[in-house]
mmCIF file of C-alpha atoms and ligand atoms in Angstrom:
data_model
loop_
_atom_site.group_PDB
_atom_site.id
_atom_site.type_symbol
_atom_site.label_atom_id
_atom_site.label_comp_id
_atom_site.label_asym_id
_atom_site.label_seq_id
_atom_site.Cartn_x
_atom_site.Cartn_y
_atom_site.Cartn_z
ATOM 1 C CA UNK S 1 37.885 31.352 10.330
ATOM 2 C CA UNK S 2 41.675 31.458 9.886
ATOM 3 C CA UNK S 3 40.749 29.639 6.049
ATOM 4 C CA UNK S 4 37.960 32.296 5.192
ATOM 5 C CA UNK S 5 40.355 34.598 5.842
ATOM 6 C CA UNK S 6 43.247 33.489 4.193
ATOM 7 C CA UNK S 7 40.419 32.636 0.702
ATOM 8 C CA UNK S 8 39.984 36.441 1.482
ATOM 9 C CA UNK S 9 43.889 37.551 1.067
ATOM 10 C CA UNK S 10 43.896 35.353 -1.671
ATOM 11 C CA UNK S 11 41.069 37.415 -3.807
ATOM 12 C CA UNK S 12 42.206 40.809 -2.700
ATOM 13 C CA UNK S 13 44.437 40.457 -5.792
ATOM 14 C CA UNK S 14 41.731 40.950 -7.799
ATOM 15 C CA UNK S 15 39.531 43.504 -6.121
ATOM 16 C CA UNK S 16 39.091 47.242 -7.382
ATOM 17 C CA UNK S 17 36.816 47.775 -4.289
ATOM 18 C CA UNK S 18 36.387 46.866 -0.341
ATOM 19 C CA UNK S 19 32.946 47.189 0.944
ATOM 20 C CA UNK S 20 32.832 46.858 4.771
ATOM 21 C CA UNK S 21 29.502 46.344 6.178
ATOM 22 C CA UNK S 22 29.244 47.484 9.534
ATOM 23 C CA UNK S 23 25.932 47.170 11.893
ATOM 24 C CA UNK S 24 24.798 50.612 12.384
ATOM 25 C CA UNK S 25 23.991 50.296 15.962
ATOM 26 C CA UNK S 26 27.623 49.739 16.660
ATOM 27 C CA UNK S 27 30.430 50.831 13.796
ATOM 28 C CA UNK S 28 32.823 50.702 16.560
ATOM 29 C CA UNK S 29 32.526 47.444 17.400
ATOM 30 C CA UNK S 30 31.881 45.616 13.928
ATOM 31 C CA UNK S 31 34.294 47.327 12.623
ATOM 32 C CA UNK S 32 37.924 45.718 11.219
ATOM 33 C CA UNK S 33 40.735 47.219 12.987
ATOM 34 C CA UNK S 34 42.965 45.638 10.453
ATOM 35 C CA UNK S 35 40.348 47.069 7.531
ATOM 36 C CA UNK S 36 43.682 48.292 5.805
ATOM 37 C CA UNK S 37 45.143 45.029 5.098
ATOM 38 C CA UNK S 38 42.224 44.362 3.095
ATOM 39 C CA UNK S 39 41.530 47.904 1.772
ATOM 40 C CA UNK S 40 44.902 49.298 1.174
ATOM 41 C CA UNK S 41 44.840 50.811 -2.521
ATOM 42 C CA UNK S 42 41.665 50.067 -3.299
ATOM 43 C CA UNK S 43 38.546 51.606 -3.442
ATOM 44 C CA UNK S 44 36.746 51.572 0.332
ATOM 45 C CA UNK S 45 33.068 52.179 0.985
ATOM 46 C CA UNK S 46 31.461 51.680 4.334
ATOM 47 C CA UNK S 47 27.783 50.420 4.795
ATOM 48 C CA UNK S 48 25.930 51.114 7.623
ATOM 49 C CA UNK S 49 23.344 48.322 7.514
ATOM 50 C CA UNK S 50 20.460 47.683 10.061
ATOM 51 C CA UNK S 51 19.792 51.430 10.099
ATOM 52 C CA UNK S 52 16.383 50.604 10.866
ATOM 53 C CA UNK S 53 17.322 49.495 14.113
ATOM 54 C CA UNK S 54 19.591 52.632 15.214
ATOM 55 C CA UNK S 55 19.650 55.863 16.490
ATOM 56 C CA UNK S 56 19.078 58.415 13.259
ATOM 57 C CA UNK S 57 20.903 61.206 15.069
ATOM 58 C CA UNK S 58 23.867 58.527 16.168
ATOM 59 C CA UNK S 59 24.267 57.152 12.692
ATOM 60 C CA UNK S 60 24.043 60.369 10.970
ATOM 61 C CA UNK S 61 27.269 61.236 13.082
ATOM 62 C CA UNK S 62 28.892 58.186 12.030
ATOM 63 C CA UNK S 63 28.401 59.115 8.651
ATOM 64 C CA UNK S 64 29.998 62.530 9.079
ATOM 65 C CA UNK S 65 33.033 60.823 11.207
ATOM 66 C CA UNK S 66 33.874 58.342 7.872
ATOM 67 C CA UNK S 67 33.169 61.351 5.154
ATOM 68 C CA UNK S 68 35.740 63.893 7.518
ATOM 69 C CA UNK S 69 37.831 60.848 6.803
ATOM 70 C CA UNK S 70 36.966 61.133 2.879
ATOM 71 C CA UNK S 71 35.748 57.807 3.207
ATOM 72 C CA UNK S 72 32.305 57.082 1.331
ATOM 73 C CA UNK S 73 29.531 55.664 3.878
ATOM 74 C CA UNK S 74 26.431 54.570 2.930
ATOM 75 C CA UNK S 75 23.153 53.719 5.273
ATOM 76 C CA UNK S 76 20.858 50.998 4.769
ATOM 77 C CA UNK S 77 18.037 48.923 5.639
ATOM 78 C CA UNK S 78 18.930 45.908 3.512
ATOM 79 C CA UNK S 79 15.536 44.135 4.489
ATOM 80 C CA UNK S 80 13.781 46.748 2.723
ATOM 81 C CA UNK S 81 15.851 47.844 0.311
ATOM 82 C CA UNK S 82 16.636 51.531 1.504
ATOM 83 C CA UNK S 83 19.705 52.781 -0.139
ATOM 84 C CA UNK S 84 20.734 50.049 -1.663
ATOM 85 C CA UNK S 85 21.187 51.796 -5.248
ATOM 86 C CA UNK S 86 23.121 54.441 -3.408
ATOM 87 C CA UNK S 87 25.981 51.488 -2.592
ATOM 88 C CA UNK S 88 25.426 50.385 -6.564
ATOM 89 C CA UNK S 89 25.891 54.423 -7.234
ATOM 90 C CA UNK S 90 29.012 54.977 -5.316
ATOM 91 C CA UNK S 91 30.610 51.369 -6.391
ATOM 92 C CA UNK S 92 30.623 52.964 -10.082
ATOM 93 C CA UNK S 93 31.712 56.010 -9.012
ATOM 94 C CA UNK S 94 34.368 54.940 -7.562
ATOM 95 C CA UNK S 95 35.408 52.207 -10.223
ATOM 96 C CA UNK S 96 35.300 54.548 -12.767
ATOM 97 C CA UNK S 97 37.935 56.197 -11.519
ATOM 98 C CA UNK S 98 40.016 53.538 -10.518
ATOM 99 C CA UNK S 99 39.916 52.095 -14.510
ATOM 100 C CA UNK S 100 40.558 56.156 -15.784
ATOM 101 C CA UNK S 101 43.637 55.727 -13.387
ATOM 102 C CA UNK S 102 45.372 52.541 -14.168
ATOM 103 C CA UNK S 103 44.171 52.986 -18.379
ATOM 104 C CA UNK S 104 45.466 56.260 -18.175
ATOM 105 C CA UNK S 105 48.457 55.037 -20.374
ATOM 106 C CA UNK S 106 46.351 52.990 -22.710
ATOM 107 C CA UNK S 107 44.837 53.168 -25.721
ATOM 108 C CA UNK S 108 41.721 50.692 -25.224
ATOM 109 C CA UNK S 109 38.300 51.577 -24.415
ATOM 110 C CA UNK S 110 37.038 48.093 -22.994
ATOM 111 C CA UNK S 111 34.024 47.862 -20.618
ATOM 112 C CA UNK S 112 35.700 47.682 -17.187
ATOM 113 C CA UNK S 113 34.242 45.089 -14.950
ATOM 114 C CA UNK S 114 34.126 46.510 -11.242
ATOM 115 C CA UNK S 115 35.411 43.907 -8.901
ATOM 116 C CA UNK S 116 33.653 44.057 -5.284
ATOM 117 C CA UNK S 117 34.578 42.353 -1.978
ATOM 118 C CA UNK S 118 31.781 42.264 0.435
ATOM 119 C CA UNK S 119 33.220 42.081 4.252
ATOM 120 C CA UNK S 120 31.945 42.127 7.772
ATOM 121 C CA UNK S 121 31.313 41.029 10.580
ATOM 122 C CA UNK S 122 28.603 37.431 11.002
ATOM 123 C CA UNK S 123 24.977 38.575 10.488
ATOM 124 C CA UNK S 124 25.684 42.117 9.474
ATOM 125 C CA UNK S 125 23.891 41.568 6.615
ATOM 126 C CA UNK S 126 26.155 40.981 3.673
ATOM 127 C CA UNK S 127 24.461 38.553 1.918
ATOM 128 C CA UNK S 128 20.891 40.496 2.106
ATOM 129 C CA UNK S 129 22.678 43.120 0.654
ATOM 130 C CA UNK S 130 24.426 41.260 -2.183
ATOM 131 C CA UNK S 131 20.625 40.290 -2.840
ATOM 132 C CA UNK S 132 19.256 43.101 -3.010
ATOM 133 C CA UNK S 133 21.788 44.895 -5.256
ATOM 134 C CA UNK S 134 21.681 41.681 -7.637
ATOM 135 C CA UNK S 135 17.529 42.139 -7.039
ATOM 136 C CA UNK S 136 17.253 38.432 -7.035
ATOM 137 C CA UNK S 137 18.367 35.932 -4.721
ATOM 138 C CA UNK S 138 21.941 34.738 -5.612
ATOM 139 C CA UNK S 139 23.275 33.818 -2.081
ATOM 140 C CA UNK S 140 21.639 32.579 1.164
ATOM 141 C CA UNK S 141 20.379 34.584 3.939
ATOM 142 C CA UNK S 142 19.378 33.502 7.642
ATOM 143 C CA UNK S 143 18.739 35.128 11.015
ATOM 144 C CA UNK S 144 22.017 33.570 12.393
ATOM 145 C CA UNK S 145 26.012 34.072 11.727
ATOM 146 C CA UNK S 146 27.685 31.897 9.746
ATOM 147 C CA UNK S 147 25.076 31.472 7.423
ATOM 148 C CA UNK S 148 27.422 31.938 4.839
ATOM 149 C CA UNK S 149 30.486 29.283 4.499
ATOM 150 C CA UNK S 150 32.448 30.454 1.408
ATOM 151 C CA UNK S 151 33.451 32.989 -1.166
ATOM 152 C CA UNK S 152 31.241 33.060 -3.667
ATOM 153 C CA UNK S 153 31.375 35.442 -7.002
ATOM 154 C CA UNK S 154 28.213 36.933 -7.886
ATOM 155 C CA UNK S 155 27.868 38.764 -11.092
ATOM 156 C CA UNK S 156 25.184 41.847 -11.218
ATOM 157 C CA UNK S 157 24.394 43.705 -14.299
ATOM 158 C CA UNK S 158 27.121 43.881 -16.841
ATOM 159 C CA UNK S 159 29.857 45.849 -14.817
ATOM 160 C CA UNK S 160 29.802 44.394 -11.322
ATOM 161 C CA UNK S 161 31.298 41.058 -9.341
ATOM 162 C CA UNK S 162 30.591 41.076 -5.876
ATOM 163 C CA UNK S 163 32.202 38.830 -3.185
ATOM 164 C CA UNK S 164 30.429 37.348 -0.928
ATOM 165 C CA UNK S 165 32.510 35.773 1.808
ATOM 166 C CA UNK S 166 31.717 34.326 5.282
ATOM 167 C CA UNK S 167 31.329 36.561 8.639
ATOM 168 C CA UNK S 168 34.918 36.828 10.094
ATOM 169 C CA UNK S 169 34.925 38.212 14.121
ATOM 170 C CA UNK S 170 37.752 40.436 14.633
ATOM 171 C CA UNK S 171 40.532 39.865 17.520
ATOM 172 C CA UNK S 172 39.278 42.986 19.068
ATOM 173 C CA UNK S 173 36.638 40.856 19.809
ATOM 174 C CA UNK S 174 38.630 39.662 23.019
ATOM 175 C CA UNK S 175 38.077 42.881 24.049
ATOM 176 C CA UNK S 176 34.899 42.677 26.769
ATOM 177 C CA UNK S 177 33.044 45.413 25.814
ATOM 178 C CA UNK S 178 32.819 45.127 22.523
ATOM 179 C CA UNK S 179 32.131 41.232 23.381
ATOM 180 C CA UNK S 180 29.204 42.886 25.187
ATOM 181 C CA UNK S 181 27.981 44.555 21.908
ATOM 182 C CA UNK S 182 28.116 41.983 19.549
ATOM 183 C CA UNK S 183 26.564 40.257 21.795
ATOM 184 C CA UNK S 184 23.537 42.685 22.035
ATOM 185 C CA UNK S 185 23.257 42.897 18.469
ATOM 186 C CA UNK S 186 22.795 39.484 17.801
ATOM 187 C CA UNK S 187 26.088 39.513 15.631
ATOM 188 C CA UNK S 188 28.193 36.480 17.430
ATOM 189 C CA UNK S 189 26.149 33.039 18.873
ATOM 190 C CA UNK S 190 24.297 33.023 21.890
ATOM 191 C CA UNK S 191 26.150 29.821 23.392
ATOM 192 C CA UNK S 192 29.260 31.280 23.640
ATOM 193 C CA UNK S 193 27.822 33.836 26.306
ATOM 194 C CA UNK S 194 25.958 34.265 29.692
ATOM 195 C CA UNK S 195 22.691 35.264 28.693
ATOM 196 C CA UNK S 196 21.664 36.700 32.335
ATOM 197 C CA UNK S 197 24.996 38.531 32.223
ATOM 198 C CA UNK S 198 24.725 40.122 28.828
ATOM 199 C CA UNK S 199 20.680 41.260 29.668
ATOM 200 C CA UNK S 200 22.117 43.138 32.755
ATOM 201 C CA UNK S 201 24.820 44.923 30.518
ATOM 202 C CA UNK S 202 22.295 45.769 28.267
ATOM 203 C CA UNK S 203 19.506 47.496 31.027
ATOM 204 C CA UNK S 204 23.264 49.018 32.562
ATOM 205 C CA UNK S 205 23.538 50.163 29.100
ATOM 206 C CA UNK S 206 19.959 51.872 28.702
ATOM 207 C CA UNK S 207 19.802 53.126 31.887
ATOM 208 C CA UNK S 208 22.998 55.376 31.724
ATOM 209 C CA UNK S 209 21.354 57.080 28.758
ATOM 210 C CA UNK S 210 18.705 59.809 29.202
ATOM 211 C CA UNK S 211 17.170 59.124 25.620
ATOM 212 C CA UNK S 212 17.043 55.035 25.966
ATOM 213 C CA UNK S 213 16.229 54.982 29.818
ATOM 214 C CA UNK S 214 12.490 56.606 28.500
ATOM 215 C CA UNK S 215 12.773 53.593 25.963
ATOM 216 C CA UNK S 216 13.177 50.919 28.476
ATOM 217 C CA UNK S 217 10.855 52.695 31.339
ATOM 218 C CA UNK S 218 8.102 52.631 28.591
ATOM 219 C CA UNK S 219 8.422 49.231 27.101
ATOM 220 C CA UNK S 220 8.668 47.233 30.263
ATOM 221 C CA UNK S 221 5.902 50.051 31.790
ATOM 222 C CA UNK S 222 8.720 50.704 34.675
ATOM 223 C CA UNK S 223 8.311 52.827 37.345
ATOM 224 C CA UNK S 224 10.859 55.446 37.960
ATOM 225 C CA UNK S 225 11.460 53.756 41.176
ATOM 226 C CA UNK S 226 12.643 50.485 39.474
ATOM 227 C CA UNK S 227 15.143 51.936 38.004
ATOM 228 C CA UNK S 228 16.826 53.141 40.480
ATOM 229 C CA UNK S 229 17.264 49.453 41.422
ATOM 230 C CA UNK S 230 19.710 47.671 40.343
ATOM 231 C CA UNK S 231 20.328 45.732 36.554
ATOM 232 C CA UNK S 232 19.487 42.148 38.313
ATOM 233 C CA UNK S 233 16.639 43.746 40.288
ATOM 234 C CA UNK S 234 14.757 45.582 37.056
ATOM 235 C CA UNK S 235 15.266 42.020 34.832
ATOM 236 C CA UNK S 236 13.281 40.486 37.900
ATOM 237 C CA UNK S 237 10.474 43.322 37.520
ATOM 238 C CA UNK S 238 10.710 42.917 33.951
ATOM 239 C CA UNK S 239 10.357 38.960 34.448
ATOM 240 C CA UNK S 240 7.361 39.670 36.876
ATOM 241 C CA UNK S 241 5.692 41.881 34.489
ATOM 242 C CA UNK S 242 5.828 39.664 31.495
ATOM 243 C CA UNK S 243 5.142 36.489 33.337
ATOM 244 C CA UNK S 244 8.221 34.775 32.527
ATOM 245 C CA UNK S 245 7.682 32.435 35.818
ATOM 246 C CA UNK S 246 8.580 28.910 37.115
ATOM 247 C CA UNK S 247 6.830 27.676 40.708
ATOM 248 C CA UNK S 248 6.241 29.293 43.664
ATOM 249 C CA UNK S 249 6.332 32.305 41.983
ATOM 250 C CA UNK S 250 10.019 32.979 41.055
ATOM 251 C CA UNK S 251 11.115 34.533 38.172
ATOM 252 C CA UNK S 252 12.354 32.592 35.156
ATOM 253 C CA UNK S 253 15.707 34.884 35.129
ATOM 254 C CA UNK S 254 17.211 32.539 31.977
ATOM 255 C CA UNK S 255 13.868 32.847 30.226
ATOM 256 C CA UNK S 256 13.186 36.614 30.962
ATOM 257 C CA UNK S 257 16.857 37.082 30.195
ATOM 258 C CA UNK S 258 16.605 35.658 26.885
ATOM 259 C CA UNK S 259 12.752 37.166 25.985
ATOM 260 C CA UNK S 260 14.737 40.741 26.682
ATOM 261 C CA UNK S 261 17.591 40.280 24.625
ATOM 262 C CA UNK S 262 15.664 39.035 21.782
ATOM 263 C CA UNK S 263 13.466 41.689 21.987
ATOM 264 C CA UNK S 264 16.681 44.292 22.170
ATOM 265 C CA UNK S 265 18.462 42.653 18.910
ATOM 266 C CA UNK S 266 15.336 43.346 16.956
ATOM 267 C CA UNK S 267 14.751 46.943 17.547
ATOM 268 C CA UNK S 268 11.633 46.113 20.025
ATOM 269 C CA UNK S 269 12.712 48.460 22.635
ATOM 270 C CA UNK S 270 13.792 50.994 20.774
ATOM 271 C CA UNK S 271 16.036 52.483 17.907
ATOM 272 C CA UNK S 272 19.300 52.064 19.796
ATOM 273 C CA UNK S 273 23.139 52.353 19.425
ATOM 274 C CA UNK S 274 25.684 51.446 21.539
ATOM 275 C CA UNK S 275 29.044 53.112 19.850
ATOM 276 C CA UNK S 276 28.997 56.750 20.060
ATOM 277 C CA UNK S 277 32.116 58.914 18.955
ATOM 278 C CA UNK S 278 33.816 60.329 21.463
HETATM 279 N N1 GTP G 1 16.436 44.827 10.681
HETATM 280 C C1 GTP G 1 17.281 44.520 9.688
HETATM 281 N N2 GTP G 1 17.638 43.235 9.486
HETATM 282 C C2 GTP G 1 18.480 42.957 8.475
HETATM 283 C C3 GTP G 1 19.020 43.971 7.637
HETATM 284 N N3 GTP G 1 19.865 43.379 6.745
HETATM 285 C C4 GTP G 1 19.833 42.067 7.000
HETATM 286 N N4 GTP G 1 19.012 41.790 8.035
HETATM 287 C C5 GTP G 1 18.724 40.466 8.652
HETATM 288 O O1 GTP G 1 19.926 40.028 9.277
HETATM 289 C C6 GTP G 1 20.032 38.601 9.197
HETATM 290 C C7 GTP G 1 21.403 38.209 8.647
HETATM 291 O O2 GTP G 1 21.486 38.544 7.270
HETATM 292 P P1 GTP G 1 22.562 37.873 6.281
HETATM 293 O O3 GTP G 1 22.473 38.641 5.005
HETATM 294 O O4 GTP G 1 22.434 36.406 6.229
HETATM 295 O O5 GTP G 1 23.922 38.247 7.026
HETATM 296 P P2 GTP G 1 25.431 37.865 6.619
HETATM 297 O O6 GTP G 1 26.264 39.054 6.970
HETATM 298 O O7 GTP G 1 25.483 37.392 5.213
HETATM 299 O O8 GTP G 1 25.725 36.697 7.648
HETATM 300 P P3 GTP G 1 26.827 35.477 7.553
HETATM 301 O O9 GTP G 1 26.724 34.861 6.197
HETATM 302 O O10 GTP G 1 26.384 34.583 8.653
HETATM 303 O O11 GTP G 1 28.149 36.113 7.838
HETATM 304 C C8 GTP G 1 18.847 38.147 8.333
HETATM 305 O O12 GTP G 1 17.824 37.714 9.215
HETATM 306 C C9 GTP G 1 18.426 39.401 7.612
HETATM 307 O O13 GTP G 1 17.056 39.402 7.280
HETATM 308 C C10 GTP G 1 18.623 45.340 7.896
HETATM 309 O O14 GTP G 1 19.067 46.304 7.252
HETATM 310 N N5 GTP G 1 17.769 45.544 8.937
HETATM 311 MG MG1 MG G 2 26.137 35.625 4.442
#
């Protein structure tokens, strides 16, 4: 982690643009709170990938939030392509300005080459997206972090260079909650976490919400009844429901846990996100 990084700092020197990928479903928590270190005087656009798996209204508020800020925010579905040529769009945009500024002095007219780094969090979705703007596949994708273990220069078209680097976690991810959240989103490894713990913070989680308590009643076919009971209590209905048994009867909690928070990570209960702004 600490050498990704420092490979990072060490090709910022040469980067017009920073693009941080963030996982729609939580910008707050995927984001860099140190994004300036790697952004300052350069070109910034924010992605908000895995759109497909978040609330519309939520992310279309998100998008507002970073534009206030006259930052440029894209959303996408990288698995299907959605958006993707508005990222290419706003990377020459942007570019383009930043070679009329520094050849503002000069006389030449040479064909700038835009240079791109791709950050964010591991499993955001970087690498999809460096595929699908390069429309071929130039770096390797899996359903996992760390997929990716170095930088690695990828030239698309005639004008571009993107970045790809490894996932880096943030130290804000000592901070529980957003722990929590990664956690739900699939974005850091499931052994470094309690399983039955992070299922109950995610039914805690839908139940405080009028929009994704209808979500979880109608997946798991809950009565209003059950949820009034508490998070341990509905995972054991839920466990009982979908058969997730050992002997005598019991419920399978690990099992059910981990059937529930697979099915949460990939959108199967619902469009859902779990940073709002305030
Ligand atoms: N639903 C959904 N899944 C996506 C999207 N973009 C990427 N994925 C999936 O997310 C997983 C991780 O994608 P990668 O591109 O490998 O992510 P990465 O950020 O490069 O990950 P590291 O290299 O591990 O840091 C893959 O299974 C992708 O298919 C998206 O927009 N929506
Ligand atoms: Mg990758």
């Amino acid at each position: 982690m600490a050498r990704a990084k420092n490979d990072i700092k060490q090709s910022l020197k040469l980067i017009d643009i920073v693009v941080e990928v963030l996982d729609a479903r939580i910008p707050k928590s995927s984001s860099n709170p140190n994004i300036l270190e790697f952004a300052e005087n350069k070109g910034r656009i924010v992605v908000l990938n895995k759109a497909d798996l978040a609330d519309d209204t939520e992310t279309n508020k998100w998008i507002s939030y970073y534009n206030l800020k006259g930052i440029e925010c894209v959303k996408t579905n990288a698995n299907t392509t959605e958006n993707i040529n508005k990222i290419i769009e706003k990377i020459n945009e942007i570019g383009k300005k930043i070679y009329e500024e520094k050849n503002k002095t000069k006389k030449i007219d040479l064909k700038p080459i835009y240079r791109v780094l791709i950050v964010g969090i591991p499993n955001v979705g970087k690498s999809t997206i460096i595929n699908k703007i390069a429309k071929r596949n130039v770096t390797n994708v899996g359903n996992k972090p760390g997929v990716t273990k170095q930088n690695k220069w990828i030239r698309v078209g005639n004008n571009i260079d993107l970045l790809d680097t490894p996932g880096l976690l943030w130290p804000k991810f000592e901070d529980e909650e957003i722990g929590i959240n990664l956690a739900l989103t699939g974005n850091i490894k499931q052994e470094v976490f309690d399983i039955e713990e992070i299922a109950m913070h995610g039914i805690e989680k839908l139940k405080s919400n009028t929009k994704y308590k209808e979500l979880l009643k109608n997946k798991y076919k809950l009565e209003d009844d059950d949820l009034r009971q508490d998070s341990y209590s509905i995972l054991e209905i839920i466990g009982r429901k979908r058969g997730t048994l050992i002997s005598h009867g019991d419920v399978d909690m690990a099992r059910c846990a981990n059937m529930f928070l697979d099915e949460f990570k990939n959108g199967k209960i619902g469009k859902i996100t779990l940073d709002f702004i305030k």
